[in-house]
Coordinates of C-alpha atoms in Angstrom, one line a residue:
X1 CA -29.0 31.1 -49.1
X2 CA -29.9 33.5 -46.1
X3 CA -30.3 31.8 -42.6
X4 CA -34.2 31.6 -42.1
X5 CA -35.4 34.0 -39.1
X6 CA -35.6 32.1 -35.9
X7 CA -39.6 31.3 -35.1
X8 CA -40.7 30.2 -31.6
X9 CA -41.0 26.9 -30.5
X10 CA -44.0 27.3 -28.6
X11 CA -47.0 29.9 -28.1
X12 CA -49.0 29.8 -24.7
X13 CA -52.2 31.5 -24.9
X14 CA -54.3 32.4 -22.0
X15 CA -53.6 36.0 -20.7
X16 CA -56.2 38.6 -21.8
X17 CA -54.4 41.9 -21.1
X18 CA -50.8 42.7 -21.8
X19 CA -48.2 40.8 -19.9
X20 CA -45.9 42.8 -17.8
X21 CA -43.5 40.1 -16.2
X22 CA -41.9 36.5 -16.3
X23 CA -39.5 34.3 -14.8
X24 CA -38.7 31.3 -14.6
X25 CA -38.9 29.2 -11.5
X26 CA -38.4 25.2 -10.3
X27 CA -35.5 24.6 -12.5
X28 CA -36.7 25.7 -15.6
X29 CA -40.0 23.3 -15.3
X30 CA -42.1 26.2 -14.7
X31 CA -42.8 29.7 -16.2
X32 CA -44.5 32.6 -13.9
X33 CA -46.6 35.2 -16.0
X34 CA -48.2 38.3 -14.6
X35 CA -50.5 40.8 -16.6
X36 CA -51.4 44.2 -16.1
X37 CA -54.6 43.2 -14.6
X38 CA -53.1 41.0 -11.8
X39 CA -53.6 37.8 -13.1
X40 CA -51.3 35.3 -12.6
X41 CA -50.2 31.9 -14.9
X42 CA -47.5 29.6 -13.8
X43 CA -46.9 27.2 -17.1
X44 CA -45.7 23.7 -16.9
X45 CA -43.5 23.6 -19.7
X46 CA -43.5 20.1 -19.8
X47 CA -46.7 19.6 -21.0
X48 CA -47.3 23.7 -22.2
X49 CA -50.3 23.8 -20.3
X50 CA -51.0 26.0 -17.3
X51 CA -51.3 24.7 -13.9
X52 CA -52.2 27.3 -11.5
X53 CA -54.0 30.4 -11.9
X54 CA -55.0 33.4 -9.8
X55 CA -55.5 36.9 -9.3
X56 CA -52.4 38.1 -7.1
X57 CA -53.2 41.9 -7.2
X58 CA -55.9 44.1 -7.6
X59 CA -54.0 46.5 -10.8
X60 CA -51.0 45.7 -13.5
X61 CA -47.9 43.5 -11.8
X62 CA -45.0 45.3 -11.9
X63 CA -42.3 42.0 -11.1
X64 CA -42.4 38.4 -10.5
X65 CA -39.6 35.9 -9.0
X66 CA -39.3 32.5 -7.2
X67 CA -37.9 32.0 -4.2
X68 CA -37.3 28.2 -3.6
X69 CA -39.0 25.3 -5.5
X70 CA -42.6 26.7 -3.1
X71 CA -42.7 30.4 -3.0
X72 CA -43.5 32.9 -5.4
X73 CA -42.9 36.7 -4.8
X74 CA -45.3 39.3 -7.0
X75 CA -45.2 42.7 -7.0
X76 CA -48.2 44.4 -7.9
X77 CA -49.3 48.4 -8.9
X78 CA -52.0 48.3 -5.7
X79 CA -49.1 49.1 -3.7
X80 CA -48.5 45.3 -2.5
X81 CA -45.6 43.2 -2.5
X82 CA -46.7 39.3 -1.7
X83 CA -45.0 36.0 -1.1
X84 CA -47.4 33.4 -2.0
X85 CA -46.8 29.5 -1.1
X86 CA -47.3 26.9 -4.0
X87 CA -45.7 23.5 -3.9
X88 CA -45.9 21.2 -7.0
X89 CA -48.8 19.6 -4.5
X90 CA -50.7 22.8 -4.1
X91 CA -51.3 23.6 -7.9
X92 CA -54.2 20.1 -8.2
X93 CA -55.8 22.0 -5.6
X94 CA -56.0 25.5 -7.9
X95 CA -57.8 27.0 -10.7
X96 CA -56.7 26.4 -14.0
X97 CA -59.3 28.5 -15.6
X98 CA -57.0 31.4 -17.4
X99 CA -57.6 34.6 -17.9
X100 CA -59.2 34.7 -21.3
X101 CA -62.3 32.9 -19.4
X102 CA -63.4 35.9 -17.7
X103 CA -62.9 37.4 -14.2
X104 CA -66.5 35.8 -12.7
X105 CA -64.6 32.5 -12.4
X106 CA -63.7 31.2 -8.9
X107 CA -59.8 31.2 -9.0
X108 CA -58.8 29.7 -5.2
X109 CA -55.6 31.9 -4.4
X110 CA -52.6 30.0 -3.1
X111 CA -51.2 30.9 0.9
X112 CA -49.8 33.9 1.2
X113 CA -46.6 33.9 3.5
X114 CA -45.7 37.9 3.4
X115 CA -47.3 41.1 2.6
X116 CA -45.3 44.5 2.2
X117 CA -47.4 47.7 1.5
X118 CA -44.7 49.3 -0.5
X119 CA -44.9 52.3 -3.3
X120 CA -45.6 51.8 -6.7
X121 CA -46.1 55.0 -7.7
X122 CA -43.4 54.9 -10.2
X123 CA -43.4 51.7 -11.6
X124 CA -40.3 50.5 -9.9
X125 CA -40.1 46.5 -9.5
X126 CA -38.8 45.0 -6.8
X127 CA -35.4 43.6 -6.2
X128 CA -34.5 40.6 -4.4
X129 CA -31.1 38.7 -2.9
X130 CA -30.1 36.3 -0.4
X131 CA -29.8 37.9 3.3
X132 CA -26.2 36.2 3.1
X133 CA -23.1 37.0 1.3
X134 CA -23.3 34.1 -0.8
X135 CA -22.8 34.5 -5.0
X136 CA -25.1 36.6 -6.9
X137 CA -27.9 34.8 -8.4
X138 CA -31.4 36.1 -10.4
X139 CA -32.5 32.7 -8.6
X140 CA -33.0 32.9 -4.8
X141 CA -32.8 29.3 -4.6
X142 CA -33.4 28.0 -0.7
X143 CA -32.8 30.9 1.3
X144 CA -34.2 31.1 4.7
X145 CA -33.9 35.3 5.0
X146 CA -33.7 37.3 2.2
X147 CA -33.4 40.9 1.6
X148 CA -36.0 43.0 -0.6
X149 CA -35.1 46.7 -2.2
X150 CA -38.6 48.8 -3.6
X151 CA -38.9 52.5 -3.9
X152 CA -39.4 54.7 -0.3
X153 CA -43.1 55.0 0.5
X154 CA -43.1 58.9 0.7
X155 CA -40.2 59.9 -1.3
X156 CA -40.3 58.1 -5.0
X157 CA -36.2 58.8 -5.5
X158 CA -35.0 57.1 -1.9
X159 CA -34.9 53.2 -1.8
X160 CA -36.3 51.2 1.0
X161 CA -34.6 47.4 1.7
X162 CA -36.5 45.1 3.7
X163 CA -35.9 41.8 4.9
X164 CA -38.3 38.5 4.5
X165 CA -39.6 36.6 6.4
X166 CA -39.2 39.3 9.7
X167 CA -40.6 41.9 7.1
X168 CA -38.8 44.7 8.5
X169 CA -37.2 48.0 7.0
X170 CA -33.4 48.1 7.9
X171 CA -32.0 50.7 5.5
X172 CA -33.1 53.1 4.0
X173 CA -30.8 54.5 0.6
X174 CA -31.4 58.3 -1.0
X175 CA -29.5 59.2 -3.8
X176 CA -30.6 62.3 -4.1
X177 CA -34.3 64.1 -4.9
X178 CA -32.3 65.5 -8.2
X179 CA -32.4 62.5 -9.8
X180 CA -36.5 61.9 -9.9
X181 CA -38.1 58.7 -9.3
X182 CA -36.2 55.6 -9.1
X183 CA -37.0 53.3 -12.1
X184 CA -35.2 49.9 -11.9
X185 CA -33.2 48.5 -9.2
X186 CA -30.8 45.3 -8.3
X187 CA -29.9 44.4 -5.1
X188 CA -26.6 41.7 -4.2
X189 CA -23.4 41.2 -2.7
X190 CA -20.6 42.1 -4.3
X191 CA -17.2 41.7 -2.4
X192 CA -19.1 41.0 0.6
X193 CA -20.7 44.1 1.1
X194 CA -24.5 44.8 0.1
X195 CA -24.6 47.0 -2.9
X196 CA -27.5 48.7 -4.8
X197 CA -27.7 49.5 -8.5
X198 CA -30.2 52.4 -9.0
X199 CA -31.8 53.8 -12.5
X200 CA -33.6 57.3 -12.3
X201 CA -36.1 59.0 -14.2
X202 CA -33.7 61.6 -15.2
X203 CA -30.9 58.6 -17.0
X204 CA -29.0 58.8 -14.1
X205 CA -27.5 55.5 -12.8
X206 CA -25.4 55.1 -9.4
X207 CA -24.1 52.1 -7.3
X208 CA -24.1 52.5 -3.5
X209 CA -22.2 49.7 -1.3
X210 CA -23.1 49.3 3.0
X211 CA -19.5 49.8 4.8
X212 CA -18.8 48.0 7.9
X213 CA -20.1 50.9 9.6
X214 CA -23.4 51.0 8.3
X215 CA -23.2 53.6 6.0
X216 CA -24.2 54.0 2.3
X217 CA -21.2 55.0 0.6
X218 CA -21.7 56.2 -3.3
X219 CA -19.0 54.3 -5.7
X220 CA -20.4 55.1 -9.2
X221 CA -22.9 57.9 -10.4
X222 CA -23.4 58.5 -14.5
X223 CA -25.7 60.0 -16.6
X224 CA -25.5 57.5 -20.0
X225 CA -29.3 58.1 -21.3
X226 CA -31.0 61.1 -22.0
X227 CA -34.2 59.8 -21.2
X228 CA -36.0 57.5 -18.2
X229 CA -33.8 53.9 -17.7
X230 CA -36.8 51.5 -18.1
X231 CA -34.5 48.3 -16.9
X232 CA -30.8 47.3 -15.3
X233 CA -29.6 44.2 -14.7
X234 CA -26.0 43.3 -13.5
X235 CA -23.8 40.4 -15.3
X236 CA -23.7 37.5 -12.5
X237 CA -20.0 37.7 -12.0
X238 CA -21.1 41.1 -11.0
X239 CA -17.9 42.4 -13.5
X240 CA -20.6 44.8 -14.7
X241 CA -24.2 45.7 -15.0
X242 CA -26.3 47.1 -18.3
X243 CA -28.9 49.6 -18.8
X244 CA -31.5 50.4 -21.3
X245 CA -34.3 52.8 -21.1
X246 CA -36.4 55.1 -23.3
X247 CA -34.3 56.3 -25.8
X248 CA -32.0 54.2 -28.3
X249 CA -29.1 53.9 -25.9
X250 CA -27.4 50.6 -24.2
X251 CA -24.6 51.0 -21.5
X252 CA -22.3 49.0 -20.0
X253 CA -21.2 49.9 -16.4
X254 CA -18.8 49.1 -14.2
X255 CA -19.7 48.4 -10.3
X256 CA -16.4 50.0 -8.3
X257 CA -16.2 49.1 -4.9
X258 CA -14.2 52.2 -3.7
X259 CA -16.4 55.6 -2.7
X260 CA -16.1 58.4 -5.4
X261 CA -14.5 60.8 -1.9
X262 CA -11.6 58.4 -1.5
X263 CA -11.0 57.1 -4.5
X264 CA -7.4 56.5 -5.2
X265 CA -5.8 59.0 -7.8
X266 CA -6.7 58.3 -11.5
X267 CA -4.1 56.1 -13.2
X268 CA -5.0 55.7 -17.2
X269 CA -3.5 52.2 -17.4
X270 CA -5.9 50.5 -15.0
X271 CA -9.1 52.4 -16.6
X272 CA -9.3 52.6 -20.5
X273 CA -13.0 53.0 -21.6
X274 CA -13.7 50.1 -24.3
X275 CA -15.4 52.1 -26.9
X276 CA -18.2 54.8 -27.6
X277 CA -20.5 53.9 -30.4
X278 CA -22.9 56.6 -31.5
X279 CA -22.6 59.1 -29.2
X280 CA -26.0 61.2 -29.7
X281 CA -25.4 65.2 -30.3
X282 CA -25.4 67.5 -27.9
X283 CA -28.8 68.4 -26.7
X284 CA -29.9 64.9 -26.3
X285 CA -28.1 63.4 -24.1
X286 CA -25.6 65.0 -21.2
X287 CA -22.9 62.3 -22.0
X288 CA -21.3 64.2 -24.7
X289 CA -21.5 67.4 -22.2
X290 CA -19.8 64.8 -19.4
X291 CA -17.0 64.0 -21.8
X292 CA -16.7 67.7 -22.8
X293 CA -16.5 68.9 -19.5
X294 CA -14.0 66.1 -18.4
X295 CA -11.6 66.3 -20.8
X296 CA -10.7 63.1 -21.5
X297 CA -7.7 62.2 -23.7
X298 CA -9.1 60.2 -27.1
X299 CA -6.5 57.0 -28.1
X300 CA -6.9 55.4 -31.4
X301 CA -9.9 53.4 -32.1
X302 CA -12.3 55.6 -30.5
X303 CA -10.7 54.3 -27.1
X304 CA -11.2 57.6 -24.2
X305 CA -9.2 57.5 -20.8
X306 CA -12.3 57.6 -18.2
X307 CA -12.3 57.4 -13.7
X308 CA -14.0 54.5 -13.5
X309 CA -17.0 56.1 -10.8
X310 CA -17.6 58.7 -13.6
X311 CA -18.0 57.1 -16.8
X312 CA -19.8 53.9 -18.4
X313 CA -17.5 51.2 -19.8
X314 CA -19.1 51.3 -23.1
X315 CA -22.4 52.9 -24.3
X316 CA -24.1 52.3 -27.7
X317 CA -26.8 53.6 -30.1
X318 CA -29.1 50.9 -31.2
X319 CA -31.2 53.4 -32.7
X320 CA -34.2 51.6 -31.5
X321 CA -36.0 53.3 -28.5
X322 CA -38.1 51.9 -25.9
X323 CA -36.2 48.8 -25.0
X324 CA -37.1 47.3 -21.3
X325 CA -37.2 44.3 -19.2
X326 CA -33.1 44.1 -19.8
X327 CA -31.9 40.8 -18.3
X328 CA -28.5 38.8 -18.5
X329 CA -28.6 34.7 -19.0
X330 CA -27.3 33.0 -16.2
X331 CA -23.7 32.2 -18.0
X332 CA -23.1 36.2 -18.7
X333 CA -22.7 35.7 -22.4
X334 CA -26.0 37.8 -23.7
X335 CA -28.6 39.5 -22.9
X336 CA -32.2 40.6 -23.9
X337 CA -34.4 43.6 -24.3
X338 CA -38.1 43.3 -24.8
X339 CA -38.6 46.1 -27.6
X340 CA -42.3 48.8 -27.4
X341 CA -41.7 48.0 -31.4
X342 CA -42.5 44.6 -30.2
X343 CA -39.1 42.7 -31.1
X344 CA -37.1 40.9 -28.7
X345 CA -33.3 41.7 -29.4
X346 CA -30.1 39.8 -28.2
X347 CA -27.1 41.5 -27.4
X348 CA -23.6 39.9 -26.7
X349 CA -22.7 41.3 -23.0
X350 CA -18.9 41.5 -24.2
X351 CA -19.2 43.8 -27.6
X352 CA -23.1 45.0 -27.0
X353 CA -23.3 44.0 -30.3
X354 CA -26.9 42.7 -31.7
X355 CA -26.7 39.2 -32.0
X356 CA -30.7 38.1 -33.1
X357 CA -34.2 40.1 -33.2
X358 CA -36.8 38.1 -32.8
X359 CA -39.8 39.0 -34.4
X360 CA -43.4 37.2 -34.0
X361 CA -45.6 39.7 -31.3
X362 CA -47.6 42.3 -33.1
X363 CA -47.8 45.0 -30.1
X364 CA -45.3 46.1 -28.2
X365 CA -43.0 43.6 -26.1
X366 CA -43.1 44.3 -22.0
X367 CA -41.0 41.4 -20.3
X368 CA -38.5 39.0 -21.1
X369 CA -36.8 36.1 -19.2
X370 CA -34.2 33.6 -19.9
X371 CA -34.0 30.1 -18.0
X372 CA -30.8 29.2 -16.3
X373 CA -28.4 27.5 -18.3
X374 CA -26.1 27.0 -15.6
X375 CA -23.1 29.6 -13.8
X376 CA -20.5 31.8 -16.1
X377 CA -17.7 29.8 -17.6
X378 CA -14.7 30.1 -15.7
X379 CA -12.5 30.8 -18.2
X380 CA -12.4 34.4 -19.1
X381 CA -14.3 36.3 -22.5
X382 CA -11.1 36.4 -24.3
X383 CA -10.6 32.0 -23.7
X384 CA -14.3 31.6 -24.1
X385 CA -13.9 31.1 -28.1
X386 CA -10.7 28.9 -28.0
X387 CA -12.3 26.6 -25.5
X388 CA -15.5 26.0 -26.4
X389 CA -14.5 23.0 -28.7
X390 CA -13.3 21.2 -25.4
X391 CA -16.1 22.2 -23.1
X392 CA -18.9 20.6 -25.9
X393 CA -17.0 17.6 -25.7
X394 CA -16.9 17.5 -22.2
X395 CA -20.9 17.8 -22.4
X396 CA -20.8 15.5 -24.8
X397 CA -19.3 12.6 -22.9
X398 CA -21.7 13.8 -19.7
X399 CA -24.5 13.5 -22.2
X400 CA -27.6 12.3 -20.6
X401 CA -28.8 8.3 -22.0
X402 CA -32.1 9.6 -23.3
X403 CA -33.0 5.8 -24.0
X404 CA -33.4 4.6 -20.6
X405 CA -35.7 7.7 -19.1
X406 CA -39.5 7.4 -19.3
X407 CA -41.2 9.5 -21.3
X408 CA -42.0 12.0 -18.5
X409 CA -38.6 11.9 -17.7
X410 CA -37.3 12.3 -21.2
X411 CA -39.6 15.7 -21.2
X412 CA -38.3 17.3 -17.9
X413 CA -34.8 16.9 -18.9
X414 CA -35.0 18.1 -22.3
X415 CA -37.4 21.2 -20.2
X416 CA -34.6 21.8 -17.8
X417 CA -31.9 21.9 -20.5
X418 CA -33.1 23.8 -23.1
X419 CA -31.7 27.7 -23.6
X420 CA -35.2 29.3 -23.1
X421 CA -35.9 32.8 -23.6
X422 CA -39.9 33.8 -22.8
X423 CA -41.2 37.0 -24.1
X424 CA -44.4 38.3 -23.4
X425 CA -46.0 41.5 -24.9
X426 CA -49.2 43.5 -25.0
X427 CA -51.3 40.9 -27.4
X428 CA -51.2 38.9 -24.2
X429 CA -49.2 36.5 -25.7
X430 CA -46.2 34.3 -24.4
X431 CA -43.7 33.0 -27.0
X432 CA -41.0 30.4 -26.0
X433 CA -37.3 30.3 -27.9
X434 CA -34.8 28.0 -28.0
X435 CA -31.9 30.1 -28.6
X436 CA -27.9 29.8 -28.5

């Protein structure tokens, strides 16, 4: 018999417009919602209940992300970015009273740290990293500084990075006015320079490092979709990032650390492009023109000879447009897209294969999260499969005596361990998984 389709394991009801953003924050023991009316629900998912809500902006949140166990950061479409302050103290002090109850009720906000008046004229959210060179991470954990990338105030293509808690502008990035607005971003360290990853309106995506001098030096510029990237999000190993965006098309970049001017001569053996699936024709996308124009030598099984700053690893047709909120688990084995057809689909960040659609929302799907499960294996993709036997029964015998915790206890753990993946879509809606 067929394997039954996955269901969700919880539903949490309480948002009365579509939700636009989640994340998960505190270990996994709390789950940050934002709608597009500025409301804001942070879950306890130990007891599925909400424990704090508020209304953090005046119009639709654009992004949402914790910074320690007490600060949340929202980014909001009335041209605000905020850090609010909210202990595991502060929430018996707030509203509970969701959104579904009305906007008469008297929702006490929590402290606000920071406030950046940024642009959000083009629906850009944030992007956050640690002010240090320490290992990427989608979780900011403890860090005293950190550094925050949103679209220029005047000029919707340029990228402004700020840094918290001194809230001031140090760089400013433009890629170029050719490219439209900027639509996703991701900020880190990679190699111990501060890189950018930036998605454009017109499905061009580039990656632009800070040299010792202090200038922005270009190291990757491609054009995989014919239509407006709607999401990016970089592998935490930082091997490679992935896009998605308004038409059917998934890509799989690399993030070269050497400027496109200086680049070393090509030499095929260190740069083989994985595969090409479902190229589209001519006309709707300018990859095909790209490869045209390039010349590229084609090797059997569809494998194409590619400079590394020119071309995306690997690009795919799912044939299922409008897929957004893209964002890879903490171990760098899959990813997620939050479909407008209102499926949530996982993809295997090695093959960009579809792994799972998950199908319960009725209206379209906006955001999708995934809880941390913990850093990348150490060994490598090709390993992974021959070693997994040993590494479950080196969980096993770390296994966690169940019998001697409370019942509190017994829930927190079993909170903080489980694979979570939180969708949210327009029916206001948030559905919990338990996946892989």
């Amino acid at each position: 018999m067929a394997n039954p389709a996955p269901a969700p394991k919880f539903i949490l009801r309480g948002h009365k417009a579509a939700i636009h953003a989640a994340a998960f924050i505190r270990q996994n023991e709390r789950l940050v919602t934002g709608d597009s009316e500025g409301f804001v629900v942070l879950w306890d998912l130990t007891i599925m209940r909400a424990r704090a809500v508020w209304r953090a902006h005046e119009n639709a949140i654009l992004g949402i992300r914790g910074w320690g166990d007490d600060k949340v950061i929202t980014h909001g479409r009335d041209h605000k970015l905020v850090v609010w302050k909210i202990t595991q103290e502060d929430e018996c002090s707030l509203s509970t009273a969701l959104p579904l109850d009305g906007p008469d009720v008297d929702r006490r906000r929590p402290w606000v740290v920071h406030l950046l008046e940024v642009n959000t004229m083009n629906f850009c959210s944030f992007a956050a990293c640690s002010s240090g060179h320490s290992q990427y991470s989608r979780f900011l954990g403890d860090s005293p500084e950190i550094l925050i990338a949103v679209p220029n105030t005047l000029a919707s293509e340029a990228v402004d990075i700020y840094t918290l808690p001194s809230q001031k502008r140090i760089h400013t990035v433009n890629p170029g006015a050719k490219n439209g607005m900027a639509m996703s971003l991701s900020l880190m360290h990679h190699e111990s320079r501060l890189t950018l990853i930036a998605a454009f309106e017109n499905g061009y995506t580039s990656v632009h490092q800070l040299t010792l001098e202090g200038d922005w030096v270009l190291t990757y510029k491609t054009q995989a979709h014919s239509q407006p990237i709607l999401s990016l999000d970089p592998r935490p190993d930082l091997k490679c990032f992935f896009t998605s965006g308004a038409d059917a098309i998934i890509a799989k970049h690399p993030i070269p650390t050497a400027p496109q001017e200086i680049a070393k001569p090509f030499n095929p053996k260190e740069r083989v492009i994985e595969e090409i699936d479902d190229i589209p024709k001519p006309g709707n996308s300018l990859l095909s023109d790209a490869l045209k124009e390039d010349g590229p030598k084609r090797r059997q099984g569809q494998e194409t000879i590619l400079e590394e700053w020119k071309h995306p690893r690997k690009v795919t047709n799912t044939k299922h447009s409008g897929q957004q909120s893209l964002e890879v688990r903490s171990d760098g084995t899959i990813f997620a897209t939050a479909g407008w057809d209102s499926k949530i689909r996982l993809y295997s960040c090695k093959t960009l294969k579809e792994l799972a659609v998950l199908k319960w929302h009725k209206d379209g799907a906006y955001a999708v999260s995934f809880s941390d499960v913990g850093p990348p294996p150490r060994q490598t993709d090709e390993t992974h499969a021959e070693t997994q036997d040993d590494s479950e029964e080196q969980q096993s015998e770390n296994a966690v005596d169940l019998s001697r915790m409370s019942v509190r206890d017994r829930r927190v753990h079993r909170v903080k361990a489980a694979h979570w993946i939180a969708a949210g879509a327009k029916d206001g809606k948030v559905s919990l998984w338990d996946m892989y």
